[in-house]
Coordinates of C-alpha atoms (C1' of nucleotides) in Angstrom, one line a residue:
Chain A
M13 CA -97.5 37.6 -46.3
S14 CA -96.9 38.2 -42.6
L15 CA -97.4 41.3 -40.6
K16 CA -93.7 41.6 -40.4
D17 CA -93.5 41.8 -44.2
F18 CA -96.2 44.4 -44.2
L19 CA -94.2 46.6 -41.9
A20 CA -91.0 46.0 -43.8
F21 CA -92.4 47.3 -47.0
D22 CA -92.4 51.0 -46.5
S23 CA -94.3 53.2 -48.9
L24 CA -95.2 56.8 -49.3
L25 CA -98.8 55.5 -49.4
S26 CA -98.7 54.6 -45.7
D27 CA -99.6 58.1 -45.1
R28 CA -103.4 58.4 -45.2
T29 CA -103.5 61.7 -47.0
R30 CA -101.4 60.4 -49.8
L31 CA -103.4 57.2 -49.9
A32 CA -106.5 59.3 -50.4
I33 CA -104.8 61.4 -53.0
M34 CA -103.7 58.4 -55.0
A35 CA -107.1 56.8 -54.6
T36 CA -108.7 59.9 -56.0
L37 CA -106.3 60.1 -58.9
T38 CA -106.6 56.4 -59.9
S39 CA -110.4 56.5 -59.7
S40 CA -110.6 59.3 -62.2
E41 CA -110.3 59.0 -65.9
E42 CA -109.3 62.6 -66.3
P43 CA -106.4 64.5 -64.7
I44 CA -107.4 66.3 -61.5
D45 CA -106.3 69.7 -60.7
F46 CA -104.9 71.2 -57.5
N47 CA -108.1 73.0 -56.4
T48 CA -110.3 70.0 -57.0
L49 CA -108.1 67.9 -54.7
L50 CA -108.1 70.7 -52.2
E51 CA -111.9 70.6 -52.1
Q52 CA -112.4 66.9 -52.3
L53 CA -110.0 66.1 -49.5
D54 CA -110.4 69.2 -47.4
L55 CA -106.7 70.0 -47.1
T56 CA -104.7 73.2 -46.8
K57 CA -102.8 74.4 -49.8
G58 CA -99.4 74.0 -48.2
N59 CA -100.1 70.5 -47.0
L60 CA -101.4 69.4 -50.4
S61 CA -98.6 71.1 -52.2
S62 CA -95.9 69.2 -50.2
H63 CA -97.7 65.9 -50.6
M64 CA -97.9 66.3 -54.3
R65 CA -94.2 67.2 -54.5
K66 CA -93.3 64.0 -52.7
L67 CA -95.5 61.9 -54.9
E68 CA -93.9 63.6 -57.9
D69 CA -90.4 63.0 -56.7
A70 CA -91.2 59.4 -56.2
K71 CA -92.7 59.3 -59.7
L72 CA -96.0 58.1 -58.5
I73 CA -97.8 60.9 -60.3
K74 CA -97.3 63.0 -63.4
V75 CA -97.7 66.7 -63.1
S76 CA -98.7 69.2 -65.8
K77 CA -98.4 72.9 -65.3
R78 CA -99.9 75.2 -67.8
F79 CA -101.8 78.4 -68.1
I80 CA -105.5 78.3 -68.8
D81 CA -107.2 81.7 -69.3
R82 CA -104.0 83.4 -68.3
K83 CA -104.1 81.6 -64.9
P84 CA -101.8 78.8 -63.8
K85 CA -103.4 75.4 -63.7
T86 CA -101.7 72.4 -62.3
T87 CA -103.1 69.0 -63.0
Y88 CA -102.2 65.5 -61.8
V89 CA -102.5 62.0 -63.0
A90 CA -101.4 58.7 -61.4
S91 CA -98.4 57.3 -63.2
T92 CA -98.2 53.6 -64.1
R93 CA -95.9 53.1 -61.2
G94 CA -98.2 55.0 -58.9
S95 CA -101.2 52.9 -59.9
L96 CA -99.2 49.7 -59.3
E97 CA -97.9 50.9 -56.0
L98 CA -101.4 51.8 -54.8
K99 CA -102.7 48.4 -55.9
N100 CA -99.8 46.7 -54.2
Y101 CA -100.4 48.6 -51.0
L102 CA -104.1 47.9 -50.9
T103 CA -103.5 44.3 -51.5
Q104 CA -101.3 44.2 -48.4
I105 CA -103.9 45.9 -46.3
Q106 CA -106.4 43.5 -47.7
N107 CA -104.2 40.7 -46.3
V108 CA -104.2 42.3 -42.9
I109 CA -108.0 42.6 -43.0
E110 CA -108.3 38.9 -43.8
K111 CA -105.9 38.0 -41.0
V112 CA -108.0 39.9 -38.5
D113 CA -111.3 38.4 -39.8
E114 CA -110.1 34.8 -39.5
Chain B
M23 CA -118.3 57.4 -46.8
S24 CA -116.1 59.8 -48.8
L25 CA -112.3 60.0 -48.8
K26 CA -112.8 63.3 -47.0
D27 CA -114.5 61.5 -44.1
F28 CA -111.7 58.9 -44.2
L29 CA -109.2 61.6 -43.7
A30 CA -111.2 63.5 -41.1
F31 CA -111.5 60.4 -38.8
D32 CA -108.1 60.4 -37.2
S33 CA -107.0 57.3 -35.3
L34 CA -103.9 56.0 -33.6
L35 CA -104.3 53.0 -36.0
S36 CA -103.4 55.1 -39.0
D37 CA -99.8 54.3 -38.0
R38 CA -98.9 51.0 -39.7
T39 CA -96.9 49.7 -36.8
R40 CA -99.8 50.1 -34.4
L41 CA -102.2 48.7 -37.0
A42 CA -100.0 45.6 -37.1
I43 CA -99.9 45.4 -33.3
M44 CA -103.6 45.6 -33.0
A45 CA -104.1 43.1 -35.7
T46 CA -101.8 40.7 -33.9
L47 CA -103.6 41.2 -30.6
T48 CA -107.1 40.8 -31.9
S49 CA -106.1 37.7 -33.9
S50 CA -104.9 36.0 -30.8
E51 CA -107.1 34.3 -28.2
E52 CA -104.5 34.6 -25.5
P53 CA -102.6 37.7 -24.3
I54 CA -99.4 38.4 -26.1
D55 CA -96.2 39.4 -24.3
F56 CA -93.7 42.1 -25.1
N57 CA -91.0 39.9 -26.5
T58 CA -93.4 37.9 -28.7
L59 CA -94.5 41.2 -30.3
L60 CA -90.9 42.2 -30.6
E61 CA -90.1 39.1 -32.6
Q62 CA -93.3 38.8 -34.6
L63 CA -93.1 42.4 -35.9
D64 CA -89.4 42.9 -35.8
L65 CA -89.3 46.1 -33.9
T66 CA -86.9 47.7 -31.5
K67 CA -87.7 47.6 -27.8
G68 CA -87.9 51.3 -27.5
N69 CA -90.2 51.7 -30.5
L70 CA -92.5 48.9 -29.3
S71 CA -92.6 50.3 -25.8
S72 CA -93.7 53.7 -26.9
H73 CA -96.4 52.4 -29.2
M74 CA -97.8 50.2 -26.4
R75 CA -97.8 53.2 -24.1
K76 CA -99.9 55.2 -26.6
L77 CA -102.3 52.3 -27.2
E78 CA -102.6 52.0 -23.5
D79 CA -103.2 55.7 -22.9
A80 CA -105.9 55.6 -25.6
K81 CA -107.4 52.5 -23.8
L82 CA -107.2 50.4 -27.0
I83 CA -105.3 47.7 -25.1
K84 CA -105.1 46.3 -21.6
V85 CA -101.8 45.7 -20.0
S86 CA -100.8 43.3 -17.4
K87 CA -97.5 43.4 -15.6
R88 CA -96.4 40.6 -13.4
F89 CA -93.5 38.5 -12.4
I90 CA -93.1 35.0 -13.8
D91 CA -90.1 33.0 -12.5
R92 CA -88.9 36.2 -10.8
K93 CA -88.7 38.0 -14.1
P94 CA -91.0 40.8 -15.2
K95 CA -93.5 39.8 -17.9
T96 CA -95.8 42.3 -19.6
T97 CA -98.7 41.0 -21.6
Y98 CA -101.2 42.7 -23.7
V99 CA -104.7 42.1 -24.9
A100 CA -106.9 44.3 -27.1
S101 CA -109.7 46.0 -25.2
T102 CA -113.3 46.0 -26.4
R103 CA -112.8 49.5 -27.5
G104 CA -109.5 48.6 -29.3
S105 CA -111.2 45.8 -31.2
L106 CA -114.0 48.0 -32.2
E107 CA -111.6 50.7 -33.4
L108 CA -109.6 48.3 -35.4
K109 CA -112.7 46.9 -37.1
N110 CA -113.9 50.4 -37.7
Y111 CA -110.6 51.4 -39.3
L112 CA -110.4 48.4 -41.5
T113 CA -113.9 49.0 -42.7
Q114 CA -112.9 52.4 -43.7
I115 CA -109.9 51.1 -45.6
Q116 CA -112.1 48.5 -47.2
N117 CA -114.3 51.3 -48.5
V118 CA -111.2 53.0 -50.0
I119 CA -110.3 49.8 -51.6
E120 CA -113.7 49.4 -53.2
K121 CA -113.6 52.9 -54.4
V122 CA -110.4 52.3 -56.2
D123 CA -111.6 49.0 -57.7
E124 CA -114.7 50.4 -59.2
Chain C
dA6 C1' -103.3 102.3 -59.3
dA7 C1' -104.7 100.1 -55.1
dA8 C1' -107.0 96.4 -53.3
dA9 C1' -108.4 91.9 -53.5
dC10 C1' -108.4 87.4 -55.6
dT11 C1' -106.3 83.1 -57.8
dA12 C1' -103.0 79.5 -57.7
dG13 C1' -99.9 77.7 -55.8
dT14 C1' -94.7 77.3 -53.1
dT15 C1' -91.5 78.1 -49.3
dT16 C1' -90.4 78.0 -44.8
dG17 C1' -91.0 77.5 -39.9
dT18 C1' -93.0 74.7 -36.2
dA19 C1' -95.1 71.0 -33.8
dT20 C1' -95.7 66.0 -33.8
dT21 C1' -94.3 61.7 -34.3
dA22 C1' -91.7 57.6 -34.9
dC23 C1' -87.7 55.6 -33.8
dA24 C1' -83.4 53.8 -31.6
dA25 C1' -79.5 54.5 -28.4
dA26 C1' -78.6 54.6 -24.0
dC27 C1' -80.2 53.6 -19.6
dC28 C1' -82.3 51.1 -15.4
dA29 C1' -83.5 47.3 -12.3
dT30 C1' -83.3 42.8 -11.5
dT31 C1' -81.7 38.0 -12.3
dA32 C1' -78.6 34.4 -14.0
dT33 C1' -74.0 32.9 -15.0
dA34 C1' -69.0 32.8 -14.8
dT35 C1' -64.6 33.4 -12.2
Chain D
dA24 C1' -68.5 36.5 -3.3
dT25 C1' -68.3 39.4 -7.0
dA26 C1' -67.8 40.8 -11.6
dT27 C1' -70.1 40.0 -16.1
dA28 C1' -73.7 39.1 -19.0
dA29 C1' -78.5 38.5 -19.9
dT30 C1' -83.5 39.7 -19.4
dG31 C1' -87.3 42.8 -19.7
dG32 C1' -88.4 46.6 -20.4
dT33 C1' -88.4 52.5 -20.1
dT34 C1' -86.5 57.2 -20.8
dT35 C1' -84.6 60.4 -23.5
dG36 C1' -82.5 62.4 -27.5
dT37 C1' -82.8 62.8 -32.6
dA38 C1' -84.4 62.6 -37.2
dA39 C1' -88.2 62.6 -40.1
dT40 C1' -92.7 64.1 -41.2
dA41 C1' -97.0 66.4 -41.6
dC42 C1' -98.9 70.6 -41.4
dA43 C1' -100.2 75.6 -41.8
dA44 C1' -98.8 80.5 -41.9
dA45 C1' -96.7 83.5 -44.5
dC46 C1' -95.0 84.5 -48.9
dT47 C1' -94.7 84.9 -54.2
dA48 C1' -96.2 85.9 -58.9
dG49 C1' -99.5 87.1 -61.5
dT50 C1' -104.7 88.6 -62.6
dT51 C1' -109.0 90.7 -62.0
dT52 C1' -111.9 94.1 -59.8
dT53 C1' -112.8 98.7 -57.9

DNA sequence: AAAACTAGTTTGTATTACAAACCATTATAT
DNA sequence: ATATAATGGTTTGTAATACAAACTAGTTTT
């Protein structure tokens, strides 16, 4: 795969924040909630919220909203598609790394 | 290094196009000229021009402008700092990849 | 019953990438 | 000789994007 192909393949994951979010989700066995992501990645709420919305719209994650102890609790998991796209993206980056190392 | 640190370290190279440009430059022994980059990465001239300007302002590349056969010819090489920053950035991505693979 | 906290969302703004139009010069065609 | 097109870029306008401040809806505390 050439660098040209790397550029041609556009993905939501080319944003670093979303890459980190997806890395967090796929690395976890359990669903992760909004506030945990907020802490772990040190984002603002608005920023996180809009990234999660984009990932949801692209069906890269699955969102569950329910009330726990009368309080809203939103949790996220990576979808199958999301995990695949992350793997795919990281493979491409890996190729770039190897190209540079040669 | 945590994902938080990964996000905190902001770099011009977090743009994919610039990452590809720097990968191209560091992989080459010789300087690379404007039109070669244009072809190899399939960009528009304006887009390439502005990326190169940013890389130059950040001192990640060195630019040489001269006339060859009466025509202007701009060539680029990665600066020491640029090569370092690329390596640095790729190392960070590598860490993310390993985190996901675990 | 007011104030403060929790858990997010909406909306406005500032950056950023990008491409169309432009510029200066050189080569080609009429 | 003089338009016309090609070369090698740069400037500038626009569209997309990330981001954070302000807001919403409900809950707990005082």
